[in-house]
Amino acid sequence: MTVASPFSDFRYLTSNTIRPLTLLPAYSSKSALTVCVLANANSSCNNIRNNINISNHSAVTSLPSSLPPSSAASVCTPPTFSISPPTPTPSVLESNRLQSTINNNNNNNNNNNNHNHNNNNHNNNSDNGKPSSTSSFTTSFDPSILLQDRECDLAFYQKFFLNQPHSNFVAAQSAQGPIVVSIAIDRKGCVRILVRTTQGSERIEHPSSTLSIPWHRKILLGGFFNSGNSPSHHLWVLSQLCPEIPIESLEPCHHRDLPRELERMEERQVIRSYKFGVIMLLPGQTLEYQGLTNTKESCTPEFLDFLNWLGEPVQLQGWKGYRAGLDVIGNTTGETSVYTNWNGYQIMYHCAPLMPFNPKDHHQVERRRFIGNDIVVIVFKEDDDDEQFDLSSVGSRQNHIICIVRPIPGETPAHPKSYRVQVAVKDGIRNFSPLHFPTILQRDDASRDLFLLKLICGERAAYRAKAFATQLSRTRESLLRDVIEAHQ
């Protein structure tokens, strides 16, 4: 008898009624995806638009922030989608490609296309095993919707502060811990502030015309809002726009190397590599450990086809890309894995069936060492039936997002291959964009974009969970202290 794990406290994301959508007017011609939209039966088009709109603050955040949201517009504008009616996309015999790769690991000459890391080759490329697109709908993908807060902070700082007149203030000791604040006022009187604390960053843009400046201060300052104003002027602006900051603890820092060091600090916090676990459940299997015991010989064509939808099979020995902890020298973690470079993000999948199997180990500790340390785990359940995956069987404290994927049988030209997707999250993780699951995704490039976006946003949402927030806060505190101590 399997005992439920005391660590499992998952819940399914709020499910809505699935309603097919045929057409919705485009918001922007630059960014387009084809999606299955979930809405209540009586939802209006406005509600549907709200469901698929992505907020930079709630959906793609990489670090928590306790600061109040800025009233000013962010430099990272929320993206928009245009939605077109889905049309059939034929599937290619991709399962044969992965099966051949598994069975012929020593034949490198036949796998050159499988080593291509450029995600642009997914579309209209039958040589690499992806389906040849015959769809008439738009599948262009705007990578700006993937910008996480740290990337927005970096772009904000590089554009408006680096190599521009600005002031930096630091506080090594304060009620909020170490703080670094950058402030600039341009010639048009726009005040821009970047506040960095252990809990995250806040970007502020505020017109100077709305500031309440006493008449005597206007006389003393003269051309206050022109370029070249002094740090004391900036400090006064901070006291007006950021009352939550302990102004009395801030000190101006004029070290010439500080701006570049702040840029490097922001770059170090940008996450561009992700690792996702993948396990397969055969018919009748409902527990995590059962999925960890399945071998590569038991991989079904449907599962192999799904892996090829996720990415490309790669030979691990000699692999030069992101390896996610896998052995690329001695094949101790398997000979083959699945990888993709998607919109500048490297993703390596820890595929349990492709890892070495130990028949004497009931718990498959070596496989669990990787899958159990992944924040996001994909569970591919072979049968699309009412038999549910037992979430209580998940025993890792690290697993926070479980994405359950079921292939929908009955593929026809009118009903192309598709997947039923359901997402469960641990308590403490809020719903995250771009979709409210469960839903149905077609096996095409546009739905793949949406699926990978969901996984990445899910991991970023998990960073706010208690298990990670404290650790990230400590890391950020260390970075801030190092910068302050090195430049005081």
mmCIF file with all atom_site columns, C-alpha atoms in Angstrom, residues 264-451:
data_model
loop_
_atom_site.group_PDB
_atom_site.id
_atom_site.type_symbol
_atom_site.label_atom_id
_atom_site.label_alt_id
_atom_site.label_comp_id
_atom_site.label_asym_id
_atom_site.label_entity_id
_atom_site.label_seq_id
_atom_site.pdbx_PDB_ins_code
_atom_site.Cartn_x
_atom_site.Cartn_y
_atom_site.Cartn_z
_atom_site.occupancy
_atom_site.B_iso_or_equiv
_atom_site.pdbx_formal_charge
_atom_site.auth_seq_id
_atom_site.auth_comp_id
_atom_site.auth_asym_id
_atom_site.auth_atom_id
_atom_site.pdbx_PDB_model_num
ATOM 1   C CA . ARG A 1 264 ? 25.981  43.328 -13.829 1.00 0.00 ? 264 ARG A CA 1
ATOM 2   C CA . MET A 1 265 ? 23.934  42.678 -10.703 1.00 0.00 ? 265 MET A CA 1
ATOM 3   C CA . GLU A 1 266 ? 20.695  42.961 -12.680 1.00 0.00 ? 266 GLU A CA 1
ATOM 4   C CA . GLU A 1 267 ? 22.058  40.641 -15.380 1.00 0.00 ? 267 GLU A CA 1
ATOM 5   C CA . ARG A 1 268 ? 22.956  37.975 -12.828 1.00 0.00 ? 268 ARG A CA 1
ATOM 6   C CA . GLN A 1 269 ? 19.334  37.816 -11.687 1.00 0.00 ? 269 GLN A CA 1
ATOM 7   C CA . VAL A 1 270 ? 17.875  37.175 -15.129 1.00 0.00 ? 270 VAL A CA 1
ATOM 8   C CA . ILE A 1 271 ? 16.924  33.511 -15.536 1.00 0.00 ? 271 ILE A CA 1
ATOM 9   C CA . ARG A 1 272 ? 17.253  32.237 -19.097 1.00 0.00 ? 272 ARG A CA 1
ATOM 10  C CA . SER A 1 273 ? 17.574  28.478 -18.504 1.00 0.00 ? 273 SER A CA 1
ATOM 11  C CA . TYR A 1 274 ? 14.841  26.156 -17.273 1.00 0.00 ? 274 TYR A CA 1
ATOM 12  C CA . LYS A 1 275 ? 14.597  22.452 -16.454 1.00 0.00 ? 275 LYS A CA 1
ATOM 13  C CA . PHE A 1 276 ? 11.287  20.603 -16.449 1.00 0.00 ? 276 PHE A CA 1
ATOM 14  C CA . GLY A 1 277 ? 10.673  17.031 -15.335 1.00 0.00 ? 277 GLY A CA 1
ATOM 15  C CA . VAL A 1 278 ? 8.709   14.609 -17.526 1.00 0.00 ? 278 VAL A CA 1
ATOM 16  C CA . ILE A 1 279 ? 7.241   11.264 -16.439 1.00 0.00 ? 279 ILE A CA 1
ATOM 17  C CA . MET A 1 280 ? 4.959   8.893  -18.353 1.00 0.00 ? 280 MET A CA 1
ATOM 18  C CA . LEU A 1 281 ? 2.029   6.995  -16.853 1.00 0.00 ? 281 LEU A CA 1
ATOM 19  C CA . LEU A 1 282 ? 0.873   3.905  -18.713 1.00 0.00 ? 282 LEU A CA 1
ATOM 20  C CA . PRO A 1 283 ? -2.773  2.747  -18.615 1.00 0.00 ? 283 PRO A CA 1
ATOM 21  C CA . GLY A 1 284 ? -3.699  1.800  -15.063 1.00 0.00 ? 284 GLY A CA 1
ATOM 22  C CA . GLN A 1 285 ? -0.888  3.816  -13.480 1.00 0.00 ? 285 GLN A CA 1
ATOM 23  C CA . THR A 1 286 ? -1.856  6.729  -11.219 1.00 0.00 ? 286 THR A CA 1
ATOM 24  C CA . LEU A 1 287 ? 1.131   7.163  -8.871  1.00 0.00 ? 287 LEU A CA 1
ATOM 25  C CA . GLU A 1 288 ? 4.367   9.091  -9.236  1.00 0.00 ? 288 GLU A CA 1
ATOM 26  C CA . TYR A 1 289 ? 6.628   6.151  -8.400  1.00 0.00 ? 289 TYR A CA 1
ATOM 27  C CA . GLN A 1 290 ? 4.941   4.088  -11.127 1.00 0.00 ? 290 GLN A CA 1
ATOM 28  C CA . GLY A 1 291 ? 5.875   6.723  -13.677 1.00 0.00 ? 291 GLY A CA 1
ATOM 29  C CA . LEU A 1 292 ? 9.450   6.733  -12.432 1.00 0.00 ? 292 LEU A CA 1
ATOM 30  C CA . THR A 1 293 ? 9.743   2.973  -13.031 1.00 0.00 ? 293 THR A CA 1
ATOM 31  C CA . ASN A 1 294 ? 8.791   3.055  -16.724 1.00 0.00 ? 294 ASN A CA 1
ATOM 32  C CA . THR A 1 295 ? 11.690  2.368  -19.090 1.00 0.00 ? 295 THR A CA 1
ATOM 33  C CA . LYS A 1 296 ? 12.504  3.758  -22.512 1.00 0.00 ? 296 LYS A CA 1
ATOM 34  C CA . GLU A 1 297 ? 11.447  0.419  -24.031 1.00 0.00 ? 297 GLU A CA 1
ATOM 35  C CA . SER A 1 298 ? 7.943   1.019  -22.649 1.00 0.00 ? 298 SER A CA 1
ATOM 36  C CA . CYS A 1 299 ? 7.636   4.451  -24.258 1.00 0.00 ? 299 CYS A CA 1
ATOM 37  C CA . THR A 1 300 ? 4.506   4.560  -26.381 1.00 0.00 ? 300 THR A CA 1
ATOM 38  C CA . PRO A 1 301 ? 4.319   6.257  -29.792 1.00 0.00 ? 301 PRO A CA 1
ATOM 39  C CA . GLU A 1 302 ? 2.010   8.872  -28.266 1.00 0.00 ? 302 GLU A CA 1
ATOM 40  C CA . PHE A 1 303 ? 4.567   9.722  -25.574 1.00 0.00 ? 303 PHE A CA 1
ATOM 41  C CA . LEU A 1 304 ? 7.455   9.898  -28.045 1.00 0.00 ? 304 LEU A CA 1
ATOM 42  C CA . ASP A 1 305 ? 5.331   12.084 -30.293 1.00 0.00 ? 305 ASP A CA 1
ATOM 43  C CA . PHE A 1 306 ? 4.666   14.375 -27.319 1.00 0.00 ? 306 PHE A CA 1
ATOM 44  C CA . LEU A 1 307 ? 8.402   14.605 -26.530 1.00 0.00 ? 307 LEU A CA 1
ATOM 45  C CA . ASN A 1 308 ? 9.047   15.666 -30.101 1.00 0.00 ? 308 ASN A CA 1
ATOM 46  C CA . TRP A 1 309 ? 6.422   18.365 -29.706 1.00 0.00 ? 309 TRP A CA 1
ATOM 47  C CA . LEU A 1 310 ? 8.225   19.630 -26.605 1.00 0.00 ? 310 LEU A CA 1
ATOM 48  C CA . GLY A 1 311 ? 11.702  19.770 -28.133 1.00 0.00 ? 311 GLY A CA 1
ATOM 49  C CA . GLU A 1 312 ? 14.421  17.936 -30.016 1.00 0.00 ? 312 GLU A CA 1
ATOM 50  C CA . PRO A 1 313 ? 16.232  14.743 -28.961 1.00 0.00 ? 313 PRO A CA 1
ATOM 51  C CA . VAL A 1 314 ? 19.922  15.370 -28.269 1.00 0.00 ? 314 VAL A CA 1
ATOM 52  C CA . GLN A 1 315 ? 22.881  13.126 -27.565 1.00 0.00 ? 315 GLN A CA 1
ATOM 53  C CA . LEU A 1 316 ? 24.128  13.955 -24.065 1.00 0.00 ? 316 LEU A CA 1
ATOM 54  C CA . GLN A 1 317 ? 27.706  12.828 -24.570 1.00 0.00 ? 317 GLN A CA 1
ATOM 55  C CA . GLY A 1 318 ? 29.618  15.880 -25.740 1.00 0.00 ? 318 GLY A CA 1
ATOM 56  C CA . TRP A 1 319 ? 26.596  18.169 -25.371 1.00 0.00 ? 319 TRP A CA 1
ATOM 57  C CA . LYS A 1 320 ? 27.708  21.828 -25.192 1.00 0.00 ? 320 LYS A CA 1
ATOM 58  C CA . GLY A 1 321 ? 24.411  23.535 -24.406 1.00 0.00 ? 321 GLY A CA 1
ATOM 59  C CA . TYR A 1 322 ? 22.473  23.880 -21.166 1.00 0.00 ? 322 TYR A CA 1
ATOM 60  C CA . ARG A 1 323 ? 22.603  20.455 -19.500 1.00 0.00 ? 323 ARG A CA 1
ATOM 61  C CA . ALA A 1 324 ? 20.468  20.956 -16.358 1.00 0.00 ? 324 ALA A CA 1
ATOM 62  C CA . GLY A 1 325 ? 22.803  18.800 -14.283 1.00 0.00 ? 325 GLY A CA 1
ATOM 63  C CA . LEU A 1 326 ? 22.816  15.859 -16.708 1.00 0.00 ? 326 LEU A CA 1
ATOM 64  C CA . ASP A 1 327 ? 26.073  14.001 -17.350 1.00 0.00 ? 327 ASP A CA 1
ATOM 65  C CA . VAL A 1 328 ? 27.489  14.977 -20.752 1.00 0.00 ? 328 VAL A CA 1
ATOM 66  C CA . ILE A 1 329 ? 30.710  12.974 -20.392 1.00 0.00 ? 329 ILE A CA 1
ATOM 67  C CA . GLY A 1 330 ? 30.021  9.434  -19.208 1.00 0.00 ? 330 GLY A CA 1
ATOM 68  C CA . ASN A 1 331 ? 26.319  8.884  -20.017 1.00 0.00 ? 331 ASN A CA 1
ATOM 69  C CA . THR A 1 332 ? 25.588  8.075  -16.371 1.00 0.00 ? 332 THR A CA 1
ATOM 70  C CA . THR A 1 333 ? 22.279  9.956  -16.603 1.00 0.00 ? 333 THR A CA 1
ATOM 71  C CA . GLY A 1 334 ? 21.273  8.497  -19.947 1.00 0.00 ? 334 GLY A CA 1
ATOM 72  C CA . GLU A 1 335 ? 22.405  8.759  -23.531 1.00 0.00 ? 335 GLU A CA 1
ATOM 73  C CA . THR A 1 336 ? 19.566  10.884 -24.883 1.00 0.00 ? 336 THR A CA 1
ATOM 74  C CA . SER A 1 337 ? 17.477  13.761 -23.598 1.00 0.00 ? 337 SER A CA 1
ATOM 75  C CA . VAL A 1 338 ? 15.085  16.362 -24.987 1.00 0.00 ? 338 VAL A CA 1
ATOM 76  C CA . TYR A 1 339 ? 16.063  20.028 -25.336 1.00 0.00 ? 339 TYR A CA 1
ATOM 77  C CA . THR A 1 340 ? 14.835  23.200 -26.983 1.00 0.00 ? 340 THR A CA 1
ATOM 78  C CA . ASN A 1 341 ? 16.003  26.774 -27.351 1.00 0.00 ? 341 ASN A CA 1
ATOM 79  C CA . TRP A 1 342 ? 12.765  28.700 -27.314 1.00 0.00 ? 342 TRP A CA 1
ATOM 80  C CA . ASN A 1 343 ? 12.698  32.472 -27.793 1.00 0.00 ? 343 ASN A CA 1
ATOM 81  C CA . GLY A 1 344 ? 16.126  32.806 -26.211 1.00 0.00 ? 344 GLY A CA 1
ATOM 82  C CA . TYR A 1 345 ? 15.335  30.501 -23.273 1.00 0.00 ? 345 TYR A CA 1
ATOM 83  C CA . GLN A 1 346 ? 17.140  27.175 -22.969 1.00 0.00 ? 346 GLN A CA 1
ATOM 84  C CA . ILE A 1 347 ? 14.917  24.339 -21.777 1.00 0.00 ? 347 ILE A CA 1
ATOM 85  C CA . MET A 1 348 ? 16.179  20.868 -20.882 1.00 0.00 ? 348 MET A CA 1
ATOM 86  C CA . TYR A 1 349 ? 13.675  18.166 -20.001 1.00 0.00 ? 349 TYR A CA 1
ATOM 87  C CA . HIS A 1 350 ? 14.502  15.549 -17.375 1.00 0.00 ? 350 HIS A CA 1
ATOM 88  C CA . CYS A 1 351 ? 12.688  12.666 -19.077 1.00 0.00 ? 351 CYS A CA 1
ATOM 89  C CA . ALA A 1 352 ? 12.412  9.823  -16.574 1.00 0.00 ? 352 ALA A CA 1
ATOM 90  C CA . PRO A 1 353 ? 12.022  6.974  -19.132 1.00 0.00 ? 353 PRO A CA 1
ATOM 91  C CA . LEU A 1 354 ? 15.193  8.097  -20.939 1.00 0.00 ? 354 LEU A CA 1
ATOM 92  C CA . MET A 1 355 ? 17.275  7.936  -17.754 1.00 0.00 ? 355 MET A CA 1
ATOM 93  C CA . PRO A 1 356 ? 19.012  4.736  -16.565 1.00 0.00 ? 356 PRO A CA 1
ATOM 94  C CA . PHE A 1 357 ? 16.677  2.246  -14.890 1.00 0.00 ? 357 PHE A CA 1
ATOM 95  C CA . ASN A 1 358 ? 17.738  0.287  -11.797 1.00 0.00 ? 358 ASN A CA 1
ATOM 96  C CA . PRO A 1 359 ? 15.547  -2.838 -11.446 1.00 0.00 ? 359 PRO A CA 1
ATOM 97  C CA . LYS A 1 360 ? 16.734  -3.306 -7.852  1.00 0.00 ? 360 LYS A CA 1
ATOM 98  C CA . ASP A 1 361 ? 15.658  0.179  -6.774  1.00 0.00 ? 361 ASP A CA 1
ATOM 99  C CA . HIS A 1 362 ? 11.904  0.380  -6.185  1.00 0.00 ? 362 HIS A CA 1
ATOM 100 C CA . HIS A 1 363 ? 12.087  4.152  -5.648  1.00 0.00 ? 363 HIS A CA 1
ATOM 101 C CA . GLN A 1 364 ? 14.420  4.877  -8.584  1.00 0.00 ? 364 GLN A CA 1
ATOM 102 C CA . VAL A 1 365 ? 16.508  7.258  -6.496  1.00 0.00 ? 365 VAL A CA 1
ATOM 103 C CA . GLU A 1 366 ? 18.726  8.364  -9.388  1.00 0.00 ? 366 GLU A CA 1
ATOM 104 C CA . ARG A 1 367 ? 15.738  9.398  -11.491 1.00 0.00 ? 367 ARG A CA 1
ATOM 105 C CA . ARG A 1 368 ? 14.063  11.003 -8.505  1.00 0.00 ? 368 ARG A CA 1
ATOM 106 C CA . ARG A 1 369 ? 17.256  12.983 -7.861  1.00 0.00 ? 369 ARG A CA 1
ATOM 107 C CA . PHE A 1 370 ? 16.491  14.981 -11.009 1.00 0.00 ? 370 PHE A CA 1
ATOM 108 C CA . ILE A 1 371 ? 12.683  14.877 -11.248 1.00 0.00 ? 371 ILE A CA 1
ATOM 109 C CA . GLY A 1 372 ? 12.304  15.578 -7.529  1.00 0.00 ? 372 GLY A CA 1
ATOM 110 C CA . ASN A 1 373 ? 14.378  18.747 -7.819  1.00 0.00 ? 373 ASN A CA 1
ATOM 111 C CA . ASP A 1 374 ? 12.377  20.222 -10.691 1.00 0.00 ? 374 ASP A CA 1
ATOM 112 C CA . ILE A 1 375 ? 9.900   22.950 -9.816  1.00 0.00 ? 375 ILE A CA 1
ATOM 113 C CA . VAL A 1 376 ? 7.688   22.030 -12.788 1.00 0.00 ? 376 VAL A CA 1
ATOM 114 C CA . VAL A 1 377 ? 6.898   18.399 -13.641 1.00 0.00 ? 377 VAL A CA 1
ATOM 115 C CA . ILE A 1 378 ? 4.930   17.239 -16.684 1.00 0.00 ? 378 ILE A CA 1
ATOM 116 C CA . VAL A 1 379 ? 2.922   14.043 -16.177 1.00 0.00 ? 379 VAL A CA 1
ATOM 117 C CA . PHE A 1 380 ? 1.950   12.431 -19.486 1.00 0.00 ? 380 PHE A CA 1
ATOM 118 C CA . LYS A 1 381 ? -1.001  10.104 -18.829 1.00 0.00 ? 381 LYS A CA 1
ATOM 119 C CA . GLU A 1 382 ? -1.505  7.705  -21.685 1.00 0.00 ? 382 GLU A CA 1
ATOM 120 C CA . ASP A 1 383 ? -5.290  7.280  -21.408 1.00 0.00 ? 383 ASP A CA 1
ATOM 121 C CA . ASP A 1 384 ? -7.732  10.159 -21.690 1.00 0.00 ? 384 ASP A CA 1
ATOM 122 C CA . ASP A 1 385 ? -10.112 8.724  -19.111 1.00 0.00 ? 385 ASP A CA 1
ATOM 123 C CA . ASP A 1 386 ? -11.558 9.631  -15.734 1.00 0.00 ? 386 ASP A CA 1
ATOM 124 C CA . GLU A 1 387 ? -8.681  7.998  -13.860 1.00 0.00 ? 387 GLU A CA 1
ATOM 125 C CA . GLN A 1 388 ? -6.856  10.835 -12.100 1.00 0.00 ? 388 GLN A CA 1
ATOM 126 C CA . PHE A 1 389 ? -3.183  11.136 -11.289 1.00 0.00 ? 389 PHE A CA 1
ATOM 127 C CA . ASP A 1 390 ? -2.806  10.866 -7.510  1.00 0.00 ? 390 ASP A CA 1
ATOM 128 C CA . LEU A 1 391 ? -1.274  14.182 -6.480  1.00 0.00 ? 391 LEU A CA 1
ATOM 129 C CA . SER A 1 392 ? -0.699  12.872 -2.965  1.00 0.00 ? 392 SER A CA 1
ATOM 130 C CA . SER A 1 393 ? 1.919   10.495 -4.386  1.00 0.00 ? 393 SER A CA 1
ATOM 131 C CA . VAL A 1 394 ? 4.239   13.413 -5.189  1.00 0.00 ? 394 VAL A CA 1
ATOM 132 C CA . GLY A 1 395 ? 6.825   13.289 -2.417  1.00 0.00 ? 395 GLY A CA 1
ATOM 133 C CA . SER A 1 396 ? 9.226   16.115 -3.249  1.00 0.00 ? 396 SER A CA 1
ATOM 134 C CA . ARG A 1 397 ? 9.191   19.451 -1.471  1.00 0.00 ? 397 ARG A CA 1
ATOM 135 C CA . GLN A 1 398 ? 10.657  21.027 -4.612  1.00 0.00 ? 398 GLN A CA 1
ATOM 136 C CA . ASN A 1 399 ? 7.854   20.089 -7.037  1.00 0.00 ? 399 ASN A CA 1
ATOM 137 C CA . HIS A 1 400 ? 5.379   22.991 -7.060  1.00 0.00 ? 400 HIS A CA 1
ATOM 138 C CA . ILE A 1 401 ? 3.708   22.789 -10.483 1.00 0.00 ? 401 ILE A CA 1
ATOM 139 C CA . ILE A 1 402 ? 2.296   19.519 -11.855 1.00 0.00 ? 402 ILE A CA 1
ATOM 140 C CA . CYS A 1 403 ? 1.117   19.716 -15.466 1.00 0.00 ? 403 CYS A CA 1
ATOM 141 C CA . ILE A 1 404 ? -0.977  16.688 -16.433 1.00 0.00 ? 404 ILE A CA 1
ATOM 142 C CA . VAL A 1 405 ? -1.225  16.057 -20.181 1.00 0.00 ? 405 VAL A CA 1
ATOM 143 C CA . ARG A 1 406 ? -3.528  13.493 -21.794 1.00 0.00 ? 406 ARG A CA 1
ATOM 144 C CA . PRO A 1 407 ? -3.614  12.761 -25.532 1.00 0.00 ? 407 PRO A CA 1
ATOM 145 C CA . ILE A 1 408 ? -7.119  12.962 -26.939 1.00 0.00 ? 408 ILE A CA 1
ATOM 146 C CA . PRO A 1 409 ? -7.863  9.960  -29.185 1.00 0.00 ? 409 PRO A CA 1
ATOM 147 C CA . GLY A 1 410 ? -9.697  10.047 -32.459 1.00 0.00 ? 410 GLY A CA 1
ATOM 148 C CA . GLU A 1 411 ? -7.435  12.139 -34.669 1.00 0.00 ? 411 GLU A CA 1
ATOM 149 C CA . THR A 1 412 ? -9.112  13.040 -37.955 1.00 0.00 ? 412 THR A CA 1
ATOM 150 C CA . PRO A 1 413 ? -8.609  15.844 -40.500 1.00 0.00 ? 413 PRO A CA 1
ATOM 151 C CA . ALA A 1 414 ? -11.542 17.641 -38.888 1.00 0.00 ? 414 ALA A CA 1
ATOM 152 C CA . HIS A 1 415 ? -10.207 17.001 -35.377 1.00 0.00 ? 415 HIS A CA 1
ATOM 153 C CA . PRO A 1 416 ? -6.398  17.130 -35.410 1.00 0.00 ? 416 PRO A CA 1
ATOM 154 C CA . LYS A 1 417 ? -4.248  15.668 -32.668 1.00 0.00 ? 417 LYS A CA 1
ATOM 155 C CA . SER A 1 418 ? -4.679  17.525 -29.417 1.00 0.00 ? 418 SER A CA 1
ATOM 156 C CA . TYR A 1 419 ? -3.940  17.304 -25.707 1.00 0.00 ? 419 TYR A CA 1
ATOM 157 C CA . ARG A 1 420 ? -6.077  17.787 -22.650 1.00 0.00 ? 420 ARG A CA 1
ATOM 158 C CA . VAL A 1 421 ? -4.025  19.794 -20.150 1.00 0.00 ? 421 VAL A CA 1
ATOM 159 C CA . GLN A 1 422 ? -4.620  20.275 -16.446 1.00 0.00 ? 422 GLN A CA 1
ATOM 160 C CA . VAL A 1 423 ? -2.395  22.139 -13.993 1.00 0.00 ? 423 VAL A CA 1
ATOM 161 C CA . ALA A 1 424 ? -2.086  21.570 -10.254 1.00 0.00 ? 424 ALA A CA 1
ATOM 162 C CA . VAL A 1 425 ? -0.102  23.881 -7.989  1.00 0.00 ? 425 VAL A CA 1
ATOM 163 C CA . LYS A 1 426 ? 0.981   23.775 -4.381  1.00 0.00 ? 426 LYS A CA 1
ATOM 164 C CA . ASP A 1 427 ? -0.828  25.945 -1.892  1.00 0.00 ? 427 ASP A CA 1
ATOM 165 C CA . GLY A 1 428 ? 0.598   29.429 -1.811  1.00 0.00 ? 428 GLY A CA 1
ATOM 166 C CA . ILE A 1 429 ? 0.921   29.761 -5.585  1.00 0.00 ? 429 ILE A CA 1
ATOM 167 C CA . ARG A 1 430 ? -1.573  32.070 -7.204  1.00 0.00 ? 430 ARG A CA 1
ATOM 168 C CA . ASN A 1 431 ? -3.116  31.466 -10.609 1.00 0.00 ? 431 ASN A CA 1
ATOM 169 C CA . PHE A 1 432 ? -0.843  32.631 -13.380 1.00 0.00 ? 432 PHE A CA 1
ATOM 170 C CA . SER A 1 433 ? -1.225  33.528 -17.023 1.00 0.00 ? 433 SER A CA 1
ATOM 171 C CA . PRO A 1 434 ? -1.601  32.915 -19.922 1.00 0.00 ? 434 PRO A CA 1
ATOM 172 C CA . LEU A 1 435 ? -4.521  30.488 -19.520 1.00 0.00 ? 435 LEU A CA 1
ATOM 173 C CA . HIS A 1 436 ? -6.888  29.168 -16.901 1.00 0.00 ? 436 HIS A CA 1
ATOM 174 C CA . PHE A 1 437 ? -6.479  25.415 -17.143 1.00 0.00 ? 437 PHE A CA 1
ATOM 175 C CA . PRO A 1 438 ? -7.761  22.748 -17.827 1.00 0.00 ? 438 PRO A CA 1
ATOM 176 C CA . THR A 1 439 ? -8.032  23.288 -21.538 1.00 0.00 ? 439 THR A CA 1
ATOM 177 C CA . ILE A 1 440 ? -7.393  21.568 -24.830 1.00 0.00 ? 440 ILE A CA 1
ATOM 178 C CA . LEU A 1 441 ? -4.354  22.412 -26.929 1.00 0.00 ? 441 LEU A CA 1
ATOM 179 C CA . GLN A 1 442 ? -3.869  21.343 -30.512 1.00 0.00 ? 442 GLN A CA 1
ATOM 180 C CA . ARG A 1 443 ? -0.571  19.792 -31.426 1.00 0.00 ? 443 ARG A CA 1
ATOM 181 C CA . ASP A 1 444 ? 0.744   22.751 -33.408 1.00 0.00 ? 444 ASP A CA 1
ATOM 182 C CA . ASP A 1 445 ? 3.434   25.380 -33.068 1.00 0.00 ? 445 ASP A CA 1
ATOM 183 C CA . ALA A 1 446 ? 1.151   28.087 -31.695 1.00 0.00 ? 446 ALA A CA 1
ATOM 184 C CA . SER A 1 447 ? -0.194  25.849 -28.937 1.00 0.00 ? 447 SER A CA 1
ATOM 185 C CA . ARG A 1 448 ? 3.341   24.729 -28.160 1.00 0.00 ? 448 ARG A CA 1
ATOM 186 C CA . ASP A 1 449 ? 4.334   28.364 -27.670 1.00 0.00 ? 449 ASP A CA 1
ATOM 187 C CA . LEU A 1 450 ? 1.437   28.788 -25.294 1.00 0.00 ? 450 LEU A CA 1
ATOM 188 C CA . PHE A 1 451 ? 2.239   25.582 -23.409 1.00 0.00 ? 451 PHE A CA 1
#
